Amino acid sequence: MLEVDACIKRFRDYVIQQSRSNLTKSGHNNTKSLYNSIKGEIVNDKGYTIVGFQMDDYGMFVDKGVKGKTSSLKAPDSPFKFGSGTGKKGGLTKGINKWVKQKGFQFRDRKSGKFLSYDSTAYLITRSIFHKGIKPSLFFTKPFEAGYKKYIDVDLIKAFSHDVETMVDYNLKDIKWI
């Protein structure tokens, strides 16, 4: 099954490369942590081939988006929601604090014009995200679906046919004709 294996590897590599490219193009690649965590594994077991992908946990939130506590307009189809009580406490706050400090991002006070502290800026951003949600980026979903159409729906059938023909040809050569 040489062609089938090669086709599945091309699918895996395409999804990883395009997902990483989408992260960079969309501005979601600040620390490269998510970028570097995207990996794919191919497992062959008892005649089955399984392709699995993994990434940092928050990658699914970036990809699918998150509904806000009070509004789901940004991510109406997301399976995730802020305020559901199932997530890690303080994860969003820590992440936004780190991002604000890393970017040197600060809001200004409307009255005095002075810069707010990083903590105050992070609090305002966190509160907004918590209530309004996160828009889906589909950085992984789109390449997966495109790769599936390209490599699995079309090329895999051709590769399988080629491998079957090769096996038949190979077996016919081994037959001793009388």
mmCIF file of N, CA and C in Angstrom, residues 18-114:
data_model
loop_
_atom_site.group_PDB
_atom_site.id
_atom_site.type_symbol
_atom_site.label_atom_id
_atom_site.label_comp_id
_atom_site.label_asym_id
_atom_site.label_seq_id
_atom_site.Cartn_x
_atom_site.Cartn_y
_atom_site.Cartn_z
ATOM 1 N N GLN A 18 -0.855 24.137 6.238
ATOM 2 C CA GLN A 18 -1.868 25.167 6.001
ATOM 3 C C GLN A 18 -2.407 25.742 7.314
ATOM 4 N N SER A 19 -2.552 24.909 8.332
ATOM 5 C CA SER A 19 -3.017 25.394 9.638
ATOM 6 C C SER A 19 -2.019 26.376 10.223
ATOM 7 N N ARG A 20 -0.753 26.036 10.154
ATOM 8 C CA ARG A 20 0.291 26.931 10.657
ATOM 9 C C ARG A 20 0.318 28.231 9.861
ATOM 10 N N SER A 21 0.180 28.126 8.561
ATOM 11 C CA SER A 21 0.154 29.323 7.715
ATOM 12 C C SER A 21 -1.038 30.214 8.067
ATOM 13 N N ASN A 22 -2.203 29.605 8.283
ATOM 14 C CA ASN A 22 -3.400 30.373 8.647
ATOM 15 C C ASN A 22 -3.228 31.083 9.984
ATOM 16 N N LEU A 23 -2.583 30.425 10.950
ATOM 17 C CA LEU A 23 -2.331 31.066 12.243
ATOM 18 C C LEU A 23 -1.500 32.330 12.058
ATOM 19 N N THR A 24 -0.456 32.216 11.267
ATOM 20 C CA THR A 24 0.438 33.356 11.048
ATOM 21 C C THR A 24 -0.280 34.482 10.307
ATOM 22 N N LYS A 25 -0.984 34.144 9.233
ATOM 23 C CA LYS A 25 -1.680 35.155 8.428
ATOM 24 C C LYS A 25 -2.777 35.872 9.208
ATOM 25 N N SER A 26 -3.417 35.160 10.143
ATOM 26 C CA SER A 26 -4.536 35.750 10.881
ATOM 27 C C SER A 26 -4.099 36.481 12.146
ATOM 28 N N GLY A 27 -2.800 36.478 12.430
ATOM 29 C CA GLY A 27 -2.306 37.188 13.610
ATOM 30 C C GLY A 27 -2.498 36.436 14.917
ATOM 31 N N HIS A 28 -2.720 35.128 14.851
ATOM 32 C CA HIS A 28 -2.904 34.317 16.053
ATOM 33 C C HIS A 28 -1.628 33.566 16.435
ATOM 34 N N ASN A 29 -0.478 34.077 16.004
ATOM 35 C CA ASN A 29 0.774 33.352 16.212
ATOM 36 C C ASN A 29 1.747 34.182 17.044
ATOM 37 N N ASN A 30 1.289 34.696 18.172
ATOM 38 C CA ASN A 30 2.104 35.599 18.984
ATOM 39 C C ASN A 30 3.322 34.923 19.595
ATOM 40 N N THR A 31 3.130 33.784 20.227
ATOM 41 C CA THR A 31 4.237 33.130 20.935
ATOM 42 C C THR A 31 4.771 31.918 20.191
ATOM 43 N N LYS A 32 4.141 31.535 19.107
ATOM 44 C CA LYS A 32 4.466 30.333 18.336
ATOM 45 C C LYS A 32 4.198 29.039 19.105
ATOM 46 N N SER A 33 3.606 29.137 20.282
ATOM 47 C CA SER A 33 3.307 27.946 21.080
ATOM 48 C C SER A 33 2.288 27.062 20.363
ATOM 49 N N LEU A 34 1.175 27.646 19.928
ATOM 50 C CA LEU A 34 0.154 26.882 19.219
ATOM 51 C C LEU A 34 0.701 26.397 17.883
ATOM 52 N N TYR A 35 1.377 27.252 17.168
ATOM 53 C CA TYR A 35 2.000 26.931 15.876
ATOM 54 C C TYR A 35 2.872 25.679 16.000
ATOM 55 N N ASN A 36 3.755 25.684 16.983
ATOM 56 C CA ASN A 36 4.687 24.564 17.170
ATOM 57 C C ASN A 36 4.013 23.309 17.714
ATOM 58 N N SER A 37 2.852 23.462 18.326
ATOM 59 C CA SER A 37 2.187 22.302 18.926
ATOM 60 C C SER A 37 1.374 21.485 17.921
ATOM 61 N N ILE A 38 1.121 22.017 16.733
ATOM 62 C CA ILE A 38 0.306 21.304 15.742
ATOM 63 C C ILE A 38 1.124 20.149 15.166
ATOM 64 N N LYS A 39 0.621 18.953 15.386
ATOM 65 C CA LYS A 39 1.315 17.748 14.925
ATOM 66 C C LYS A 39 0.283 16.755 14.397
ATOM 67 N N GLY A 40 0.760 15.848 13.566
ATOM 68 C CA GLY A 40 -0.106 14.806 13.038
ATOM 69 C C GLY A 40 0.572 13.457 13.157
ATOM 70 N N GLU A 41 -0.225 12.448 13.419
ATOM 71 C CA GLU A 41 0.319 11.103 13.571
ATOM 72 C C GLU A 41 -0.498 10.137 12.722
ATOM 73 N N ILE A 42 0.202 9.230 12.077
ATOM 74 C CA ILE A 42 -0.448 8.200 11.282
ATOM 75 C C ILE A 42 -0.190 6.861 11.971
ATOM 76 N N VAL A 43 -1.266 6.144 12.263
ATOM 77 C CA VAL A 43 -1.151 4.859 12.943
ATOM 78 C C VAL A 43 -1.740 3.784 12.036
ATOM 79 N N ASN A 44 -0.944 2.754 11.763
ATOM 80 C CA ASN A 44 -1.409 1.593 10.998
ATOM 81 C C ASN A 44 -1.575 0.436 11.978
ATOM 82 N N ASP A 45 -2.789 -0.111 12.016
ATOM 83 C CA ASP A 45 -3.042 -1.199 12.956
ATOM 84 C C ASP A 45 -4.083 -2.144 12.379
ATOM 85 N N LYS A 46 -3.730 -3.398 12.220
ATOM 86 C CA LYS A 46 -4.647 -4.451 11.783
ATOM 87 C C LYS A 46 -5.392 -4.086 10.497
ATOM 88 N N GLY A 47 -4.687 -3.525 9.544
ATOM 89 C CA GLY A 47 -5.284 -3.196 8.259
ATOM 90 C C GLY A 47 -5.993 -1.852 8.205
ATOM 91 N N TYR A 48 -5.995 -1.129 9.312
ATOM 92 C CA TYR A 48 -6.621 0.190 9.350
ATOM 93 C C TYR A 48 -5.540 1.258 9.446
ATOM 94 N N THR A 49 -5.801 2.391 8.845
ATOM 95 C CA THR A 49 -4.913 3.534 8.970
ATOM 96 C C THR A 49 -5.710 4.676 9.567
ATOM 97 N N ILE A 50 -5.174 5.255 10.625
ATOM 98 C CA ILE A 50 -5.835 6.358 11.315
ATOM 99 C C ILE A 50 -4.903 7.557 11.308
ATOM 100 N N VAL A 51 -5.440 8.706 10.954
ATOM 101 C CA VAL A 51 -4.682 9.954 11.008
ATOM 102 C C VAL A 51 -5.218 10.765 12.176
ATOM 103 N N GLY A 52 -4.340 11.155 13.071
ATOM 104 C CA GLY A 52 -4.747 11.956 14.219
ATOM 105 C C GLY A 52 -3.958 13.248 14.270
ATOM 106 N N PHE A 53 -4.601 14.295 14.721
ATOM 107 C CA PHE A 53 -3.945 15.594 14.860
ATOM 108 C C PHE A 53 -4.020 16.015 16.313
ATOM 109 N N GLN A 54 -3.001 16.732 16.751
ATOM 110 C CA GLN A 54 -3.021 17.268 18.108
ATOM 111 C C GLN A 54 -2.432 18.672 18.105
ATOM 112 N N MET A 55 -2.823 19.431 19.114
ATOM 113 C CA MET A 55 -2.326 20.792 19.303
ATOM 114 C C MET A 55 -2.592 21.171 20.747
ATOM 115 N N ASP A 56 -2.042 22.317 21.173
ATOM 116 C CA ASP A 56 -2.331 22.811 22.517
ATOM 117 C C ASP A 56 -3.847 22.909 22.695
ATOM 118 N N ASP A 57 -4.306 22.695 23.919
ATOM 119 C CA ASP A 57 -5.745 22.667 24.207
ATOM 120 C C ASP A 57 -6.493 23.898 23.713
ATOM 121 N N TYR A 58 -5.890 25.075 23.887
ATOM 122 C CA TYR A 58 -6.617 26.299 23.516
ATOM 123 C C TYR A 58 -6.763 26.454 22.002
ATOM 124 N N GLY A 59 -6.095 25.610 21.231
ATOM 125 C CA GLY A 59 -6.209 25.669 19.779
ATOM 126 C C GLY A 59 -7.631 25.462 19.288
ATOM 127 N N MET A 60 -8.377 24.608 19.960
ATOM 128 C CA MET A 60 -9.762 24.376 19.549
ATOM 129 C C MET A 60 -10.635 25.605 19.804
ATOM 130 N N PHE A 61 -10.306 26.377 20.851
ATOM 131 C CA PHE A 61 -11.049 27.608 21.113
ATOM 132 C C PHE A 61 -10.760 28.644 20.030
ATOM 133 N N VAL A 62 -9.487 28.719 19.622
ATOM 134 C CA VAL A 62 -9.096 29.652 18.562
ATOM 135 C C VAL A 62 -9.773 29.237 17.257
ATOM 136 N N ASP A 63 -9.811 27.947 16.982
ATOM 137 C CA ASP A 63 -10.391 27.456 15.732
ATOM 138 C C ASP A 63 -11.911 27.589 15.710
ATOM 139 N N LYS A 64 -12.580 27.099 16.721
ATOM 140 C CA LYS A 64 -14.049 27.058 16.737
ATOM 141 C C LYS A 64 -14.699 28.300 17.328
ATOM 142 N N GLY A 65 -13.906 29.142 18.015
ATOM 143 C CA GLY A 65 -14.472 30.300 18.682
ATOM 144 C C GLY A 65 -15.122 29.903 19.996
ATOM 145 N N VAL A 66 -15.562 30.908 20.752
ATOM 146 C CA VAL A 66 -16.213 30.665 22.038
ATOM 147 C C VAL A 66 -17.385 31.633 22.173
ATOM 148 N N LYS A 67 -18.538 31.118 22.555
ATOM 149 C CA LYS A 67 -19.696 31.975 22.813
ATOM 150 C C LYS A 67 -19.432 32.773 24.081
ATOM 151 N N GLY A 68 -19.893 34.002 24.089
ATOM 152 C CA GLY A 68 -19.758 34.827 25.282
ATOM 153 C C GLY A 68 -20.799 34.476 26.328
ATOM 154 N N LYS A 69 -20.560 34.960 27.533
ATOM 155 C CA LYS A 69 -21.498 34.717 28.643
ATOM 156 C C LYS A 69 -22.861 35.352 28.357
ATOM 157 N N THR A 70 -22.846 36.554 27.761
ATOM 158 C CA THR A 70 -24.112 37.258 27.529
ATOM 159 C C THR A 70 -24.503 37.340 26.059
ATOM 160 N N SER A 71 -23.583 37.007 25.147
ATOM 161 C CA SER A 71 -23.882 37.089 23.722
ATOM 162 C C SER A 71 -23.168 35.967 22.971
ATOM 163 N N SER A 72 -23.863 35.370 22.026
ATOM 164 C CA SER A 72 -23.235 34.326 21.214
ATOM 165 C C SER A 72 -23.132 34.748 19.757
ATOM 166 N N LEU A 73 -23.194 36.060 19.491
ATOM 167 C CA LEU A 73 -23.164 36.565 18.121
ATOM 168 C C LEU A 73 -21.841 36.280 17.413
ATOM 169 N N LYS A 74 -20.728 36.332 18.142
ATOM 170 C CA LYS A 74 -19.422 36.120 17.508
ATOM 171 C C LYS A 74 -19.202 34.667 17.107
ATOM 172 N N ALA A 75 -19.724 33.738 17.861
ATOM 173 C CA ALA A 75 -19.504 32.313 17.592
ATOM 174 C C ALA A 75 -20.777 31.509 17.841
ATOM 175 N N PRO A 76 -21.816 31.746 17.040
ATOM 176 C CA PRO A 76 -23.094 31.085 17.314
ATOM 177 C C PRO A 76 -23.052 29.559 17.193
ATOM 178 N N ASP A 77 -22.141 29.024 16.395
ATOM 179 C CA ASP A 77 -22.083 27.581 16.182
ATOM 180 C C ASP A 77 -21.027 26.884 17.032
ATOM 181 N N SER A 78 -20.359 27.626 17.883
ATOM 182 C CA SER A 78 -19.287 27.051 18.692
ATOM 183 C C SER A 78 -19.840 26.113 19.772
ATOM 184 N N PRO A 79 -19.136 25.012 20.016
ATOM 185 C CA PRO A 79 -19.540 24.133 21.116
ATOM 186 C C PRO A 79 -19.060 24.649 22.475
ATOM 187 N N PHE A 80 -18.279 25.731 22.475
ATOM 188 C CA PHE A 80 -17.687 26.258 23.704
ATOM 189 C C PHE A 80 -18.379 27.548 24.130
ATOM 190 N N LYS A 81 -18.469 27.756 25.470
ATOM 191 C CA LYS A 81 -19.105 28.963 25.991
ATOM 192 C C LYS A 81 -18.414 29.395 27.280
ATOM 193 N N PHE A 82 -18.156 30.705 27.381
ATOM 194 C CA PHE A 82 -17.617 31.249 28.623
ATOM 195 C C PHE A 82 -18.696 31.207 29.687
ATOM 196 N N GLY A 83 -18.284 30.949 30.920
ATOM 197 C CA GLY A 83 -19.213 30.952 32.035
ATOM 198 C C GLY A 83 -19.962 29.655 32.220
ATOM 199 N N SER A 84 -19.549 28.606 31.511
ATOM 200 C CA SER A 84 -20.239 27.323 31.647
ATOM 201 C C SER A 84 -19.789 26.564 32.892
ATOM 202 N N GLY A 85 -18.670 26.996 33.481
ATOM 203 C CA GLY A 85 -18.163 26.344 34.686
ATOM 204 C C GLY A 85 -17.331 25.109 34.423
ATOM 205 N N THR A 86 -17.070 24.791 33.149
ATOM 206 C CA THR A 86 -16.313 23.583 32.824
ATOM 207 C C THR A 86 -14.837 23.855 32.565
ATOM 208 N N GLY A 87 -14.491 25.102 32.314
ATOM 209 C CA GLY A 87 -13.102 25.429 31.994
ATOM 210 C C GLY A 87 -12.249 25.701 33.219
ATOM 211 N N LYS A 88 -10.955 25.853 32.969
ATOM 212 C CA LYS A 88 -10.006 26.137 34.037
ATOM 213 C C LYS A 88 -10.206 27.574 34.511
ATOM 214 N N LYS A 89 -10.302 27.768 35.807
ATOM 215 C CA LYS A 89 -10.523 29.094 36.383
ATOM 216 C C LYS A 89 -9.294 29.981 36.172
ATOM 217 N N GLY A 90 -9.510 31.188 35.677
ATOM 218 C CA GLY A 90 -8.443 32.164 35.528
ATOM 219 C C GLY A 90 -7.580 32.005 34.292
ATOM 220 N N GLY A 91 -7.877 31.016 33.449
ATOM 221 C CA GLY A 91 -7.073 30.771 32.255
ATOM 222 C C GLY A 91 -7.100 31.934 31.278
ATOM 223 N N LEU A 92 -8.270 32.489 31.044
ATOM 224 C CA LEU A 92 -8.404 33.620 30.130
ATOM 225 C C LEU A 92 -7.679 34.834 30.683
ATOM 226 N N THR A 93 -7.843 35.108 31.965
ATOM 227 C CA THR A 93 -7.212 36.266 32.598
ATOM 228 C C THR A 93 -5.691 36.189 32.496
ATOM 229 N N LYS A 94 -5.129 35.032 32.812
ATOM 230 C CA LYS A 94 -3.671 34.855 32.738
ATOM 231 C C LYS A 94 -3.168 35.046 31.310
ATOM 232 N N GLY A 95 -3.886 34.459 30.368
ATOM 233 C CA GLY A 95 -3.488 34.562 28.958
ATOM 234 C C GLY A 95 -3.529 35.999 28.450
ATOM 235 N N ILE A 96 -4.579 36.730 28.787
ATOM 236 C CA ILE A 96 -4.709 38.126 28.344
ATOM 237 C C ILE A 96 -3.671 39.001 29.040
ATOM 238 N N ASN A 97 -3.439 38.783 30.333
ATOM 239 C CA ASN A 97 -2.390 39.539 31.044
ATOM 240 C C ASN A 97 -1.042 39.363 30.367
ATOM 241 N N LYS A 98 -0.710 38.134 30.044
ATOM 242 C CA LYS A 98 0.571 37.828 29.387
ATOM 243 C C LYS A 98 0.644 38.517 28.024
ATOM 244 N N TRP A 99 -0.441 38.435 27.249
ATOM 245 C CA TRP A 99 -0.476 39.023 25.906
ATOM 246 C C TRP A 99 -0.327 40.548 25.970
ATOM 247 N N VAL A 100 -1.056 41.192 26.882
ATOM 248 C CA VAL A 100 -1.009 42.659 27.020
ATOM 249 C C VAL A 100 0.409 43.119 27.356
ATOM 250 N N LYS A 101 1.055 42.446 28.291
ATOM 251 C CA LYS A 101 2.419 42.816 28.684
ATOM 252 C C LYS A 101 3.411 42.533 27.557
ATOM 253 N N GLN A 102 3.238 41.425 26.879
ATOM 254 C CA GLN A 102 4.128 41.052 25.788
ATOM 255 C C GLN A 102 4.047 42.062 24.641
ATOM 256 N N LYS A 103 2.858 42.524 24.346
ATOM 257 C CA LYS A 103 2.649 43.484 23.255
ATOM 258 C C LYS A 103 2.868 44.928 23.696
ATOM 259 N N GLY A 104 2.967 45.170 24.996
ATOM 260 C CA GLY A 104 3.101 46.538 25.491
ATOM 261 C C GLY A 104 1.849 47.351 25.207
ATOM 262 N N PHE A 105 0.700 46.707 25.331
ATOM 263 C CA PHE A 105 -0.580 47.295 24.967
ATOM 264 C C PHE A 105 -1.254 47.890 26.193
ATOM 265 N N GLN A 106 -1.626 49.177 26.112
ATOM 266 C CA GLN A 106 -2.316 49.843 27.223
ATOM 267 C C GLN A 106 -3.372 50.803 26.693
ATOM 268 N N PHE A 107 -4.550 50.765 27.343
ATOM 269 C CA PHE A 107 -5.585 51.742 27.042
ATOM 270 C C PHE A 107 -5.259 53.055 27.751
ATOM 271 N N ARG A 108 -5.924 54.126 27.305
ATOM 272 C CA ARG A 108 -5.796 55.422 27.973
ATOM 273 C C ARG A 108 -7.082 55.725 28.729
ATOM 274 N N ASP A 109 -6.928 56.408 29.848
ATOM 275 C CA ASP A 109 -8.075 56.879 30.621
ATOM 276 C C ASP A 109 -8.755 57.972 29.802
ATOM 277 N N ARG A 110 -10.070 57.931 29.662
ATOM 278 C CA ARG A 110 -10.793 58.903 28.833
ATOM 279 C C ARG A 110 -10.708 60.326 29.380
ATOM 280 N N LYS A 111 -10.719 60.457 30.687
ATOM 281 C CA LYS A 111 -10.725 61.791 31.289
ATOM 282 C C LYS A 111 -9.336 62.407 31.346
ATOM 283 N N SER A 112 -8.390 61.664 31.879
ATOM 284 C CA SER A 112 -7.061 62.244 32.111
ATOM 285 C C SER A 112 -6.105 62.030 30.941
ATOM 286 N N GLY A 113 -6.362 61.041 30.099
ATOM 287 C CA GLY A 113 -5.464 60.750 28.983
ATOM 288 C C GLY A 113 -4.258 59.918 29.386
ATOM 289 N N LYS A 114 -4.160 59.580 30.661
ATOM 290 C CA LYS A 114 -3.028 58.770 31.133
ATOM 291 C C LYS A 114 -3.247 57.307 30.748
#
